[in-house]
Short mmCIF file of C-alpha atoms in Angstrom, two decimals:
data_model
loop_
_atom_site.label_atom_id
_atom_site.label_comp_id
_atom_site.label_asym_id
_atom_site.label_seq_id
_atom_site.Cartn_x
_atom_site.Cartn_y
_atom_site.Cartn_z
CA UNK U 231 106.48 77.58 109.08
CA UNK U 232 107.96 76.46 106.30
CA UNK U 233 107.36 79.58 104.14
CA UNK U 234 109.13 81.54 107.06
CA UNK U 235 111.74 79.27 107.20
CA UNK U 236 112.05 79.81 103.46
CA UNK U 237 112.39 83.39 103.97
CA UNK U 238 114.83 83.31 106.34
CA UNK U 239 117.55 81.27 104.24
CA UNK U 240 116.92 83.85 101.10
CA UNK U 241 117.76 86.79 103.25
CA UNK U 242 120.46 85.18 104.95
CA UNK U 243 121.99 84.33 101.30
CA UNK U 244 121.54 87.88 100.14
CA UNK U 245 123.66 88.97 103.20
CA UNK U 246 126.39 86.60 102.74
CA UNK U 247 126.39 85.92 99.13
CA UNK U 248 126.08 89.16 97.34
CA UNK U 249 127.67 88.17 94.06
CA UNK U 250 125.79 84.63 93.62
CA UNK U 251 122.67 85.22 90.68
CA UNK U 252 120.52 83.63 92.93
CA UNK U 253 117.21 82.21 91.34
CA UNK U 254 114.87 84.73 93.66
CA UNK U 255 117.02 87.30 93.53
CA UNK U 256 115.25 88.34 89.83
CA UNK U 257 111.58 87.88 89.24
CA UNK U 258 109.32 89.34 86.64
CA UNK U 259 105.89 90.71 86.79
CA UNK U 260 103.50 89.90 83.58
CA UNK U 261 101.13 92.85 82.42
CA UNK U 262 98.31 91.68 80.30
CA UNK U 263 96.56 95.09 79.19
CA UNK U 264 95.04 96.25 75.76
CA UNK U 265 97.61 98.19 74.31
CA UNK U 266 96.39 97.90 70.57
CA UNK U 267 99.05 97.94 69.24
CA UNK U 268 97.49 97.16 65.80
CA UNK U 269 94.98 99.86 65.62
CA UNK U 270 95.16 102.88 63.83
CA UNK U 271 92.63 104.74 65.89
CA UNK U 272 94.89 106.67 68.66
CA UNK U 273 91.73 106.62 71.47
CA UNK U 274 91.89 102.91 71.46
CA UNK U 275 95.45 103.02 72.56
CA UNK U 276 94.83 105.57 75.28
CA UNK U 277 93.92 103.08 78.55
CA UNK U 278 96.68 101.08 78.09
CA UNK U 279 99.20 103.78 77.50
CA UNK U 280 97.97 105.31 80.41
CA UNK U 281 97.85 102.27 82.65
CA UNK U 282 101.40 101.34 81.45
CA UNK U 283 102.68 104.67 82.00
CA UNK U 284 101.35 104.23 85.94
CA UNK U 285 102.91 100.68 85.52
CA UNK U 286 106.32 101.80 84.50
CA UNK U 287 106.26 104.71 87.11
CA UNK U 288 105.44 102.51 90.09
CA UNK U 289 108.54 100.27 88.77
CA UNK U 290 111.04 103.34 88.70
CA UNK U 291 110.26 104.40 92.09
CA UNK U 292 110.69 100.74 93.46
CA UNK U 293 114.13 100.83 91.55
CA UNK U 294 115.57 104.25 93.21
CA UNK U 295 115.42 102.33 96.58
CA UNK U 296 117.84 99.52 95.53
CA UNK U 297 116.06 96.63 96.17
CA UNK U 298 117.17 93.48 97.25
CA UNK U 299 114.43 91.71 94.27
CA UNK U 300 115.31 93.11 91.09
CA UNK U 301 111.92 93.28 89.08
CA UNK U 302 111.23 93.24 85.59
CA UNK U 303 107.85 93.33 84.01
CA UNK U 304 107.20 92.19 80.68
CA UNK U 305 103.90 93.91 78.89
CA UNK U 306 101.79 92.20 76.52
CA UNK U 307 98.63 93.30 73.97
CA UNK U 308 95.53 91.25 75.46
CA UNK U 309 93.85 93.49 72.36
CA UNK U 310 90.44 93.22 74.33
CA UNK U 311 90.49 89.78 72.76
CA UNK U 312 89.63 87.03 74.84
CA UNK U 313 91.64 84.37 72.30
CA UNK U 314 94.56 86.96 73.00
CA UNK U 315 94.33 86.96 76.72
CA UNK U 316 94.14 83.14 77.10
CA UNK U 317 97.89 82.83 74.98
CA UNK U 318 99.28 85.60 77.18
CA UNK U 319 98.31 84.22 80.55
CA UNK U 320 99.40 80.53 79.70
CA UNK U 321 102.63 81.99 78.34
CA UNK U 322 102.85 84.05 81.26
CA UNK U 323 101.99 80.73 83.01
CA UNK U 324 104.46 78.51 81.52
CA UNK U 325 107.19 81.34 82.45
CA UNK U 326 108.47 79.89 86.15
CA UNK U 327 110.20 83.43 86.63
CA UNK U 328 106.79 85.19 86.36
CA UNK U 329 105.51 85.42 89.73
CA UNK U 330 102.01 87.36 89.23
CA UNK U 331 100.58 89.08 86.42
CA UNK U 332 98.78 92.22 86.26
CA UNK U 333 95.55 92.36 84.04
CA UNK U 334 93.68 91.70 82.30
CA UNK U 335 91.47 95.33 82.95
CA UNK U 336 88.08 94.12 81.05
CA UNK U 337 85.86 91.67 82.53
CA UNK U 338 85.30 90.38 78.77
CA UNK U 339 88.56 89.50 78.92
CA UNK U 340 88.73 87.23 81.81
CA UNK U 341 85.72 86.03 82.30
CA UNK U 342 86.09 82.76 80.35
CA UNK U 343 90.06 82.76 80.86
CA UNK U 344 89.97 82.54 84.63
CA UNK U 345 90.54 79.08 85.08
CA UNK U 346 94.11 79.52 83.53
CA UNK U 347 94.97 81.20 87.02
CA UNK U 348 94.33 78.38 88.86
CA UNK U 349 95.71 75.57 86.07
CA UNK U 350 99.00 77.64 86.60
CA UNK U 351 98.50 78.41 90.17
CA UNK U 352 99.68 82.22 89.22
CA UNK U 353 98.27 85.08 90.87
CA UNK U 354 96.41 87.22 88.41
CA UNK U 355 95.45 90.83 89.57
CA UNK U 356 92.86 92.80 88.15
CA UNK U 357 92.91 96.04 88.63
CA UNK U 358 89.60 97.27 87.01
CA UNK U 359 87.50 93.92 86.07
CA UNK U 360 83.89 94.84 88.30
CA UNK U 361 81.55 91.33 86.44
CA UNK U 362 80.17 89.77 89.93
CA UNK U 363 81.91 86.68 91.59
CA UNK U 364 84.86 86.48 89.37
CA UNK U 365 87.60 86.47 91.91
CA UNK U 366 85.32 84.72 94.27
CA UNK U 367 84.62 81.63 92.46
CA UNK U 368 88.26 81.75 90.60
CA UNK U 369 91.28 81.06 93.12
CA UNK U 370 94.42 82.88 92.38
CA UNK U 371 92.01 85.68 90.66
CA UNK U 372 91.90 89.23 92.07
CA UNK U 373 89.60 91.79 91.82
CA UNK U 374 91.39 95.18 92.47
CA UNK U 375 87.99 97.19 91.90
CA UNK U 376 84.87 96.03 93.50
CA UNK U 377 81.80 94.47 91.97
CA UNK U 378 78.79 95.88 90.41
CA UNK U 379 76.95 93.33 93.54
CA UNK U 380 79.14 95.01 95.68
CA UNK U 381 78.84 98.85 94.46
CA UNK U 382 74.97 98.59 94.87
CA UNK U 383 74.74 96.80 98.13
CA UNK U 384 77.41 99.47 99.62
CA UNK U 385 75.10 102.39 98.29
CA UNK U 386 71.93 100.58 99.96
CA UNK U 387 74.05 100.03 102.96
CA UNK U 388 75.03 103.40 103.51
CA UNK U 389 71.63 105.25 102.73
CA UNK U 390 70.04 103.19 105.24
CA UNK U 391 72.26 102.57 108.38
CA UNK U 392 73.96 105.82 107.96
CA UNK U 393 71.58 108.48 106.99
CA UNK U 394 68.84 106.56 108.05
CA UNK U 395 66.47 106.24 104.73
CA UNK U 396 64.34 103.12 104.56
CA UNK U 397 61.67 103.73 101.35
CA UNK U 398 63.11 104.20 97.85
CA UNK U 399 62.40 104.48 93.91
CA UNK U 400 65.13 103.26 91.50
CA UNK U 401 65.27 104.87 87.70
CA UNK U 402 67.68 102.23 86.13
CA UNK U 403 69.39 102.21 82.69
CA UNK U 404 68.12 98.82 81.39
CA UNK U 405 71.33 96.81 80.91
CA UNK U 406 74.32 98.17 82.28
CA UNK U 407 73.12 99.84 84.98
CA UNK U 408 70.76 96.91 85.90
CA UNK U 409 74.08 95.18 87.73
CA UNK U 410 74.15 97.88 90.39
CA UNK U 411 70.24 98.13 90.59
CA UNK U 412 68.98 94.48 91.63
CA UNK U 413 72.08 94.58 94.21
CA UNK U 414 70.98 97.95 95.28
CA UNK U 415 67.20 96.42 95.90
CA UNK U 416 68.48 93.16 97.45
CA UNK U 417 70.43 94.89 100.30
CA UNK U 418 67.57 97.23 100.84
CA UNK U 419 65.03 94.43 101.19
CA UNK U 420 67.44 92.54 103.39
CA UNK U 421 67.54 95.24 105.69
CA UNK U 422 63.84 95.55 105.97
CA UNK U 423 63.34 98.68 103.48
CA UNK U 424 60.98 98.92 100.74
CA UNK U 425 61.37 99.63 97.03
CA UNK U 426 58.18 101.18 96.33
CA UNK U 427 58.85 101.75 92.48
CA UNK U 428 61.50 100.94 89.64
CA UNK U 429 61.40 102.61 86.52
CA UNK U 430 64.24 101.42 83.25
CA UNK U 431 65.34 103.47 80.32
CA UNK U 432 66.98 102.54 77.16
CA UNK U 433 70.17 103.99 76.80
CA UNK U 434 70.19 107.38 74.61
CA UNK U 435 66.46 107.06 74.66
CA UNK U 436 65.97 110.43 76.04
CA UNK U 437 64.01 112.80 77.43
CA UNK U 438 62.88 110.24 80.45
CA UNK U 439 59.09 111.74 80.66
CA UNK U 440 56.82 108.89 81.22
CA UNK U 441 59.70 107.38 83.90
CA UNK U 442 59.76 110.63 85.49
CA UNK U 443 55.79 110.60 85.59
CA UNK U 444 55.66 107.33 87.11
CA UNK U 445 58.12 108.38 89.95
CA UNK U 446 55.75 111.69 90.17
CA UNK U 447 52.82 109.55 90.73
CA UNK U 448 54.33 106.92 92.87
CA UNK U 449 55.65 109.98 95.56
CA UNK U 450 52.08 111.48 95.31
CA UNK U 451 50.18 108.50 95.95
CA UNK U 452 52.08 106.80 99.18
CA UNK U 453 52.54 110.75 100.47
CA UNK U 454 50.59 113.00 102.41
CA UNK U 455 51.09 116.66 102.79
CA UNK U 456 50.35 119.86 104.85
CA UNK U 457 49.99 122.77 103.00
CA UNK U 458 51.54 125.74 104.68
CA UNK U 459 49.95 128.29 102.44
CA UNK U 460 46.44 127.34 103.40
CA UNK U 461 46.64 126.55 107.13
CA UNK U 462 44.12 128.37 109.43
CA UNK U 463 45.43 130.36 112.19
CA UNK U 464 44.41 126.98 114.77
CA UNK U 465 46.34 124.76 112.90
CA UNK U 466 49.39 126.67 112.26
CA UNK U 467 49.42 127.78 116.41
CA UNK U 468 49.29 124.21 116.82
CA UNK U 469 52.04 122.92 114.43
CA UNK U 470 54.24 125.50 116.04
CA UNK U 471 53.36 124.01 119.39
CA UNK U 472 54.81 120.54 118.20
CA UNK U 473 57.81 118.73 117.79
CA UNK U 474 58.91 119.26 114.06
CA UNK U 475 62.10 117.97 112.59
CA UNK U 476 62.87 121.05 111.10
CA UNK U 477 64.69 123.87 112.37
CA UNK U 478 63.34 126.63 110.49
CA UNK U 479 60.08 126.25 110.69
CA UNK U 480 59.24 129.86 110.09
CA UNK U 481 60.50 129.14 106.77
CA UNK U 482 57.69 126.79 105.69
CA UNK U 483 55.17 129.49 106.17
CA UNK U 484 57.23 132.21 104.59
CA UNK U 485 57.67 130.05 101.33
CA UNK U 486 54.26 128.59 101.50
CA UNK U 487 55.73 125.04 101.18
CA UNK U 488 54.12 122.04 100.81
CA UNK U 489 55.70 119.72 102.89
CA UNK U 490 55.50 115.71 103.48
CA UNK U 491 53.54 114.99 107.12
CA UNK U 492 56.62 112.38 107.21
CA UNK U 493 59.29 114.81 106.63
CA UNK U 494 57.69 117.15 109.09
CA UNK U 495 56.97 114.24 112.00
CA UNK U 496 59.01 111.11 110.67
CA UNK U 497 57.58 107.66 110.91
CA UNK U 498 55.36 108.33 113.56
CA UNK U 499 53.43 111.13 111.20
CA UNK U 500 50.18 109.63 111.57
CA UNK U 501 49.49 109.19 114.95
CA UNK U 502 50.92 112.77 115.69
CA UNK U 503 48.45 114.53 112.65
CA UNK U 504 45.83 112.49 114.47
CA UNK U 505 46.47 113.94 117.79
CA UNK U 506 46.58 117.26 116.37
CA UNK U 507 43.35 116.79 113.96
CA UNK U 508 44.87 118.01 111.27
CA UNK U 509 43.99 116.45 107.53
CA UNK U 510 46.41 115.98 105.12
CA UNK U 511 45.87 118.55 101.88
CA UNK U 512 45.66 116.80 98.57
CA UNK U 513 48.75 117.97 95.94
CA UNK U 514 46.73 119.66 93.13
CA UNK U 515 49.90 120.83 90.91
CA UNK U 516 53.48 119.80 90.45
CA UNK U 517 55.53 122.61 92.09
CA UNK U 518 59.32 122.96 93.01
CA UNK U 519 57.60 123.78 96.20
CA UNK U 520 56.59 120.50 97.11
CA UNK U 521 58.99 118.41 99.69
CA UNK U 522 58.15 114.77 99.59
CA UNK U 523 58.91 112.60 102.54
CA UNK U 524 57.65 109.49 102.63
CA UNK U 525 60.12 108.11 99.71
CA UNK U 526 63.70 108.82 101.12
CA UNK U 527 65.48 109.18 98.04
CA UNK U 528 65.75 108.10 94.02
CA UNK U 529 68.26 105.91 93.31
CA UNK U 530 70.07 106.55 89.82
CA UNK U 531 72.20 104.07 87.71
CA UNK U 532 73.21 105.74 84.38
CA UNK U 533 74.96 103.66 81.52
CA UNK U 534 78.09 106.29 81.71
CA UNK U 535 78.68 109.90 83.11
CA UNK U 536 77.16 111.36 79.37
CA UNK U 537 73.80 110.63 80.99
CA UNK U 538 74.10 112.58 83.83
CA UNK U 539 73.50 116.17 82.57
CA UNK U 540 70.06 115.25 80.69
CA UNK U 541 68.72 112.83 83.69
CA UNK U 542 69.79 116.01 86.01
CA UNK U 543 67.94 118.42 83.96
CA UNK U 544 64.73 116.52 83.75
CA UNK U 545 65.14 115.33 87.60
CA UNK U 546 65.45 119.45 88.07
CA UNK U 547 62.09 120.31 85.88
CA UNK U 548 60.34 117.47 87.41
CA UNK U 549 59.68 119.24 90.97
CA UNK U 550 61.02 115.74 92.34
CA UNK U 551 62.65 117.21 95.95
CA UNK U 552 64.39 114.22 96.34
CA UNK U 553 68.04 113.35 97.24
CA UNK U 554 69.87 111.60 94.63
CA UNK U 555 71.64 108.47 95.16
CA UNK U 556 73.57 107.53 92.45
CA UNK U 557 76.04 104.82 90.96
CA UNK U 558 80.03 104.85 90.42
CA UNK U 559 79.55 106.58 86.99
CA UNK U 560 78.39 109.61 88.57
CA UNK U 561 81.74 110.28 89.49
CA UNK U 562 82.61 112.80 86.94
CA UNK U 563 83.37 116.08 88.68
CA UNK U 564 83.57 118.38 85.60
CA UNK U 565 80.11 117.01 84.35
CA UNK U 566 78.84 117.88 88.23
CA UNK U 567 79.97 121.06 88.34
CA UNK U 568 78.58 121.97 84.79
CA UNK U 569 75.19 120.69 85.78
CA UNK U 570 75.37 121.94 89.51
CA UNK U 571 72.25 123.93 89.36
CA UNK U 572 70.03 121.15 89.06
CA UNK U 573 71.83 119.18 91.65
CA UNK U 574 70.80 120.06 95.28
CA UNK U 575 72.11 116.77 97.22
CA UNK U 576 73.68 114.07 95.49
CA UNK U 577 75.44 110.62 97.13
CA UNK U 578 76.84 107.84 95.46
CA UNK U 579 79.46 105.31 95.85
CA UNK U 580 83.32 105.78 93.91
CA UNK U 581 85.91 103.59 93.35
CA UNK U 582 88.62 105.91 92.69
CA UNK U 583 89.27 109.72 94.46
CA UNK U 584 92.57 111.28 94.88
CA UNK U 585 93.07 114.31 97.06
CA UNK U 586 95.65 116.03 95.03
CA UNK U 587 95.42 116.03 91.32
CA UNK U 588 97.99 119.14 90.85
CA UNK U 589 100.48 116.75 89.76
CA UNK U 590 98.72 115.16 86.66
CA UNK U 591 97.04 118.54 85.15
CA UNK U 592 96.55 118.32 81.55
CA UNK U 593 95.54 114.71 81.38
CA UNK U 594 91.58 113.85 80.96
CA UNK U 595 89.41 112.75 84.15
CA UNK U 596 89.87 109.19 82.47
CA UNK U 597 93.08 109.40 81.54
CA UNK U 598 94.10 110.23 85.11
CA UNK U 599 92.24 107.02 86.18
CA UNK U 600 94.03 104.76 84.26
CA UNK U 601 97.12 106.40 85.18
CA UNK U 602 96.48 105.26 88.66
CA UNK U 603 94.80 102.46 88.35
CA UNK U 604 98.11 100.76 86.59
CA UNK U 605 100.01 102.36 89.11
CA UNK U 606 98.44 101.17 92.11
CA UNK U 607 98.18 97.61 90.85
CA UNK U 608 101.96 97.27 90.65
CA UNK U 609 102.71 99.40 93.50
CA UNK U 610 100.61 96.51 95.31
CA UNK U 611 102.39 93.88 93.92
CA UNK U 612 105.74 95.20 94.41
CA UNK U 613 105.18 96.25 98.14
CA UNK U 614 104.32 92.64 98.29
CA UNK U 615 107.59 91.75 96.67
CA UNK U 616 109.39 93.82 99.34
CA UNK U 617 108.07 92.05 101.99
CA UNK U 618 109.90 88.90 100.74
CA UNK U 619 106.81 87.58 99.00
CA UNK U 620 108.88 85.84 96.17
CA UNK U 621 106.99 83.14 94.56
CA UNK U 622 103.72 82.68 92.86
CA UNK U 623 102.31 81.28 96.42
CA UNK U 624 103.66 84.01 98.32
CA UNK U 625 101.99 86.36 96.47
CA UNK U 626 98.64 84.50 96.31
CA UNK U 627 99.01 84.16 100.74
CA UNK U 628 99.68 87.57 100.94
CA UNK U 629 96.90 89.08 98.26
CA UNK U 630 94.18 87.08 100.31
CA UNK U 631 95.07 88.08 103.51
CA UNK U 632 95.30 91.81 102.64
CA UNK U 633 93.67 94.32 104.63
CA UNK U 634 93.45 97.51 105.02
CA UNK U 635 95.63 98.37 102.02
CA UNK U 636 95.92 102.44 101.08
CA UNK U 637 96.25 102.65 97.57
CA UNK U 638 96.86 106.34 96.31
CA UNK U 639 92.74 106.36 94.53
CA UNK U 640 91.29 104.21 97.05
CA UNK U 641 91.93 101.46 99.98
CA UNK U 642 91.72 97.80 99.47
CA UNK U 643 90.10 95.18 101.83
CA UNK U 644 90.01 91.77 100.43
CA UNK U 645 87.46 89.14 101.11
CA UNK U 646 87.03 86.17 98.76
CA UNK U 647 90.13 87.89 96.77
CA UNK U 648 87.53 90.58 95.81
CA UNK U 649 88.11 94.08 97.31
CA UNK U 650 84.91 95.20 99.37
CA UNK U 651 85.80 99.15 100.15
CA UNK U 652 84.63 102.00 98.15
CA UNK U 653 84.45 105.76 98.89
CA UNK U 654 80.92 107.52 99.88
CA UNK U 655 81.03 110.84 97.51
CA UNK U 656 79.06 113.95 98.21
CA UNK U 657 78.09 116.54 95.49
CA UNK U 658 76.47 119.53 97.44
CA UNK U 659 76.40 123.42 96.80
CA UNK U 660 78.40 122.90 93.56
CA UNK U 661 81.36 121.00 95.54
CA UNK U 662 82.37 117.12 95.45
CA UNK U 663 83.31 115.45 98.40
CA UNK U 664 84.82 112.54 100.17
CA UNK U 665 82.51 111.60 103.62
CA UNK U 666 84.34 108.33 103.56
CA UNK U 667 85.61 104.88 103.02
CA UNK U 668 82.47 101.98 103.42
CA UNK U 669 82.70 98.79 103.07
CA UNK U 670 79.74 95.84 102.64
CA UNK U 671 80.54 94.43 106.12
#
């Protein structure tokens, strides 16, 4: 009630006293990003430069509408340094005209400095930090990018509830990738699924021969198969009269495929096989004509997109005909396209998708991402200011209640000050497409 009354008075004063410089007719937003001004390495500056470019473009668009509230920004260089970041947050916190801070962008900059936000009662809005529970455990801190925990859980939930999958094998990089793998595993088990095997690899330790051999061993030890190239006429006739999950039944015979009974008949496969009096065949060789079914998918978390080419080629060569589920770092369209001959069916979560990239031609994928992380973060704050949220408490309350906010690169749905929304992407037949938005709840 008090907040509503304050806003009404503010709007009334703007209407009847246009010539007076009101304290809330001008506000400031702090920006804390790694500009790396002291570095001689141009590549180190790119992240901050592109993000600041997006921030400035959002502000210029805001100004074009001749808003009642003038907004200025003050950008400070965090230098990817915790001490520098804390100093910046304290300076912004001591300036009463600063109503919110956009940044820091790295979890490492913020993880030990999050207390500054609640100390100053100042919203600190990170567009990209992904460490688990940072915002949830620290009032006034907001994560616009979903955490590792959310990402793993979203992928597991999508695979199980939307695709009907139940049994999985995990292949994960053993440090960064574990952040995704553990939450994926927890969500699968929470929903009565199973992780039938987990293999880890050390970053840059290719090839992964031992890991893929272990994965194949697990697949074949759990599964049972029918060899369509080695059936009697009587067995073939029985199968043709049964209810299969394959629409193109004849292709199984012409291709002489070796197919899992679970792929053919689903979870009741053992009962069906008993009734048909057909006994599964042993798998005597590794062949691309083998189609598993007991294991539904292979979930692969990578350390970064540079791992994708090597992993995909090894996956293809191994003859493992399973759908792939991936972590967010699979979201690199060029790399996927370059490796399309190795990828039959891939699904992964993404914090970033642009329907139209035409206006940013000439920029790398990472530059485009950084630009829009900056642009969308600043535009969100400016949209809240346009709604007459003009104090730190106003901004904080508005963001805590934020639901179904559509940014250029993602949708934002806040719960415990953390965005819960991701996009499910599909790569099939050499084409990347967005399937849908998806949340943990």
